[in-house]
Amino acid sequence: MMLIPTHHFRDIERKPEYLQPEKCIPPPYPGPVGTMWFIRDGCGIACAIVTWFLVLYAEFVVLFVMLIPSRDYVYSVINGIVFNLLAFLALASHCRAMLTDPGAVPKGNATKEFIESLQLKPGQVVYKCPKCCSIKPDRAHHCSVCKRCIRKMDHHCPWVNNCVGENNQKYFVLFTMYIALISLHALIMVGFHFLHCFEEDWTNLLQAYGMTREETAEALLSPPEKEQALKVSSSECSSFSPPTTVILLILLCFEGLLFLIFTSVMFGTQVHSICTDETGIEQLKKEERRWAKKTKWMNMKAVFGHPFSLGWASPFATPDQGKADPYQYVV
């Protein structure tokens, strides 16, 4: 917990009686250490399910519409491995961002016993949240969805059904990065698929009737002949009918473009927030900077861990953020 001079005015309780410790009762059944963090919010749960559905839809279209029907074995294997690896890392990052405690301050700890244990010196004041009745560290903000004060809270994201805070910002950044990468990869594969299959279908149609491109302009095929030729050629590019294939690919293009733009912007804003060591809420409220300024590289290591390693890109590596602040508390 941060102890600050008396000349700061934001959320400061100047009178000891204003803390009203008698009204703060700790939770009767504190959760055991290691209990999984999960926010029971209907909107957030629905958004998280939609996120998984969209990723799995992209998996289905990429595998069963584009890669498996392809006759280029090397192309299918390489792109299949890359896409599935990125999708797996994206979903793993999503789970870590959703199920990791973002840095919640112990609820209901503004009790008389706890305040006395702080041994505050004359002139020292502390933060108190009237909503969750907790003594909170500096740079903590209350989230109305999580119903807790969150250390270094950036924002509450419904897509991960959680706040983005001190402990899970790395996983949220990785989630936006991997979603942007699989969106870009899917768009590139769709582009190649359209170009390759349209060219291949056109060539197969000509060869089936022994015609050149010049002769095709004068050829008059009956509707049944045209339909049969299209069935023969389209089966080599997709196991679905041409209309179904086109609809699936167009939907994938729309999804990929939308999420590429959205997650790229989120990734950029998160990296900028980390480098400047200023959360989204602090930027929005234009709060006065009361913490030590560090280099961009030090700020990156504070979020992703010390030292720089491949673990920065892994959602399974818990960042080592160094020694904890001696003024922070745990219960």
Tab-separated table of C-alpha atoms in Angstrom, residues 30-193:
chain	number	residue	atom	x	y	z
A	30	PRO	CA	-12.182	-15.918	2.304
A	31	GLY	CA	-11.271	-17.911	-0.768
A	32	PRO	CA	-8.350	-20.319	-0.436
A	33	VAL	CA	-5.026	-19.512	-1.998
A	34	GLY	CA	-4.949	-20.560	-5.636
A	35	THR	CA	-8.697	-20.298	-6.182
A	36	MET	CA	-9.507	-19.675	-9.852
A	37	TRP	CA	-10.557	-16.123	-10.637
A	38	PHE	CA	-13.753	-15.865	-12.686
A	39	ILE	CA	-16.197	-12.971	-13.082
A	40	ARG	CA	-19.854	-14.026	-13.151
A	41	ASP	CA	-21.061	-11.390	-15.598
A	42	GLY	CA	-23.622	-12.440	-18.210
A	43	CYS	CA	-22.465	-9.989	-20.869
A	44	GLY	CA	-18.805	-10.879	-20.366
A	45	ILE	CA	-19.475	-14.624	-20.475
A	46	ALA	CA	-21.484	-14.201	-23.700
A	47	CYS	CA	-18.677	-12.132	-25.282
A	48	ALA	CA	-16.083	-14.734	-24.253
A	49	ILE	CA	-18.180	-17.512	-25.827
A	50	VAL	CA	-18.566	-15.467	-29.027
A	51	THR	CA	-14.788	-14.956	-29.109
A	52	TRP	CA	-14.155	-18.696	-28.973
A	53	PHE	CA	-16.878	-19.370	-31.548
A	54	LEU	CA	-15.339	-16.914	-34.028
A	55	VAL	CA	-11.871	-18.417	-33.634
A	56	LEU	CA	-13.239	-21.935	-34.081
A	57	TYR	CA	-15.225	-20.786	-37.138
A	58	ALA	CA	-12.012	-19.460	-38.660
A	59	GLU	CA	-10.364	-22.815	-37.857
A	60	PHE	CA	-13.167	-24.670	-39.643
A	61	VAL	CA	-13.049	-22.556	-42.796
A	62	VAL	CA	-9.250	-22.537	-43.011
A	63	LEU	CA	-8.939	-26.298	-42.535
A	64	PHE	CA	-11.981	-27.765	-44.305
A	65	VAL	CA	-12.548	-25.179	-47.032
A	66	MET	CA	-9.031	-24.108	-47.968
A	67	LEU	CA	-6.250	-26.401	-46.714
A	68	ILE	CA	-7.539	-29.986	-46.662
A	69	PRO	CA	-9.014	-29.888	-50.210
A	70	SER	CA	-5.805	-28.358	-51.572
A	71	ARG	CA	-3.587	-30.619	-53.675
A	72	ASP	CA	-0.474	-28.712	-52.577
A	73	TYR	CA	0.544	-30.844	-49.598
A	74	VAL	CA	3.461	-28.664	-48.492
A	75	TYR	CA	1.355	-25.493	-48.641
A	76	SER	CA	-1.418	-27.105	-46.588
A	77	VAL	CA	0.904	-28.530	-43.925
A	78	ILE	CA	2.933	-25.357	-43.398
A	79	ASN	CA	-0.057	-23.025	-43.267
A	80	GLY	CA	-2.035	-25.486	-41.166
A	81	ILE	CA	0.718	-25.707	-38.545
A	82	VAL	CA	1.261	-21.937	-38.428
A	83	PHE	CA	-2.438	-21.079	-38.243
A	84	ASN	CA	-3.269	-23.706	-35.617
A	85	LEU	CA	-0.275	-22.696	-33.490
A	86	LEU	CA	-1.310	-19.027	-33.541
A	87	ALA	CA	-4.947	-19.936	-32.824
A	88	PHE	CA	-3.895	-22.128	-29.897
A	89	LEU	CA	-1.737	-19.351	-28.431
A	90	ALA	CA	-4.583	-16.852	-28.918
A	91	LEU	CA	-7.083	-19.030	-27.050
A	92	ALA	CA	-4.544	-19.842	-24.333
A	93	SER	CA	-3.848	-16.122	-23.888
A	94	HIS	CA	-7.585	-15.496	-23.718
A	95	CYS	CA	-7.989	-18.076	-20.957
A	96	ARG	CA	-5.076	-16.647	-18.949
A	97	ALA	CA	-6.406	-13.097	-19.319
A	98	MET	CA	-9.891	-14.222	-18.271
A	99	LEU	CA	-8.962	-16.536	-15.378
A	100	THR	CA	-6.071	-14.567	-13.849
A	101	ASP	CA	-6.666	-12.238	-10.926
A	102	PRO	CA	-5.923	-8.818	-12.496
A	103	GLY	CA	-4.701	-7.436	-9.184
A	104	ALA	CA	-7.760	-7.256	-6.958
A	105	VAL	CA	-7.347	-5.484	-3.643
A	106	PRO	CA	-8.587	-7.547	-0.674
A	107	LYS	CA	-12.231	-6.716	-0.134
A	108	GLY	CA	-13.497	-5.415	3.203
A	109	ASN	CA	-10.057	-4.942	4.784
A	110	ALA	CA	-10.691	-1.370	5.980
A	111	THR	CA	-11.286	-2.686	9.479
A	112	LYS	CA	-10.130	-1.107	12.721
A	113	GLU	CA	-7.613	-3.903	13.297
A	114	PHE	CA	-6.089	-3.578	9.835
A	115	ILE	CA	-5.877	0.219	10.025
A	116	GLU	CA	-4.129	-0.049	13.388
A	117	SER	CA	-1.708	-2.621	11.974
A	118	LEU	CA	-0.556	-0.097	9.376
A	119	GLN	CA	1.012	2.008	12.158
A	120	LEU	CA	0.445	5.232	10.261
A	121	LYS	CA	2.606	8.155	11.243
A	122	PRO	CA	1.174	11.632	11.888
A	123	GLY	CA	0.296	13.325	8.585
A	124	GLN	CA	0.095	10.089	6.622
A	125	VAL	CA	-3.165	9.237	4.892
A	126	VAL	CA	-4.469	6.248	2.977
A	127	TYR	CA	-6.896	5.492	0.170
A	128	LYS	CA	-10.260	3.963	1.020
A	129	CYS	CA	-12.874	2.727	-1.424
A	130	PRO	CA	-16.406	3.285	-0.085
A	131	LYS	CA	-17.841	0.752	-2.555
A	132	CYS	CA	-15.856	-2.345	-1.596
A	133	CYS	CA	-14.721	-1.048	1.795
A	134	SER	CA	-11.031	-1.637	1.183
A	135	ILE	CA	-7.807	0.220	1.833
A	136	LYS	CA	-6.354	0.337	-1.641
A	137	PRO	CA	-2.886	1.028	-3.021
A	138	ASP	CA	-2.035	4.006	-5.149
A	139	ARG	CA	-3.113	3.720	-8.827
A	140	ALA	CA	-5.933	1.304	-7.937
A	141	HIS	CA	-9.444	1.925	-9.271
A	142	HIS	CA	-12.800	0.365	-8.542
A	143	CYS	CA	-14.451	-1.734	-11.256
A	144	SER	CA	-18.240	-1.786	-11.127
A	145	VAL	CA	-18.379	-5.104	-13.013
A	146	CYS	CA	-15.780	-6.991	-10.980
A	147	LYS	CA	-16.987	-5.172	-7.831
A	148	ARG	CA	-13.407	-4.898	-6.656
A	149	CYS	CA	-10.611	-2.359	-6.660
A	150	ILE	CA	-7.975	-3.376	-9.227
A	151	ARG	CA	-4.312	-2.394	-9.048
A	152	LYS	CA	-3.181	-0.484	-12.153
A	153	MET	CA	-6.554	-1.055	-13.783
A	154	ASP	CA	-6.459	-0.175	-17.488
A	155	HIS	CA	-10.054	-1.008	-18.417
A	156	HIS	CA	-12.669	-3.733	-18.123
A	157	CYS	CA	-12.798	-5.803	-21.317
A	158	PRO	CA	-15.995	-7.822	-21.917
A	159	TRP	CA	-14.241	-9.940	-24.567
A	160	VAL	CA	-12.071	-11.501	-21.865
A	161	ASN	CA	-14.745	-11.088	-19.164
A	162	ASN	CA	-12.226	-9.468	-16.847
A	163	CYS	CA	-10.406	-6.293	-15.970
A	164	VAL	CA	-7.028	-5.645	-17.550
A	165	GLY	CA	-4.763	-4.856	-14.626
A	166	GLU	CA	-1.374	-5.350	-13.072
A	167	ASN	CA	-1.330	-9.159	-13.121
A	168	ASN	CA	-2.938	-10.029	-16.466
A	169	GLN	CA	-1.983	-7.210	-18.839
A	170	LYS	CA	0.666	-9.416	-20.451
A	171	TYR	CA	-1.917	-12.050	-21.366
A	172	PHE	CA	-4.302	-9.453	-22.770
A	173	VAL	CA	-1.534	-7.989	-24.958
A	174	LEU	CA	-0.639	-11.468	-26.219
A	175	PHE	CA	-4.316	-12.187	-26.915
A	176	THR	CA	-4.706	-9.086	-29.088
A	177	MET	CA	-1.415	-9.815	-30.863
A	178	TYR	CA	-2.224	-13.431	-31.722
A	179	ILE	CA	-5.781	-12.603	-32.816
A	180	ALA	CA	-4.374	-9.924	-35.133
A	181	LEU	CA	-1.843	-12.412	-36.541
A	182	ILE	CA	-4.371	-15.180	-37.246
A	183	SER	CA	-6.722	-12.608	-38.795
A	184	LEU	CA	-3.964	-11.406	-41.125
A	185	HIS	CA	-2.931	-14.986	-41.925
A	186	ALA	CA	-6.532	-15.965	-42.728
A	187	LEU	CA	-6.998	-12.966	-45.027
A	188	ILE	CA	-3.807	-13.793	-46.920
A	189	MET	CA	-4.859	-17.435	-47.355
A	190	VAL	CA	-8.328	-16.400	-48.558
A	191	GLY	CA	-6.726	-14.110	-51.127
A	192	PHE	CA	-4.472	-16.890	-52.434
A	193	HIS	CA	-7.398	-19.321	-52.437
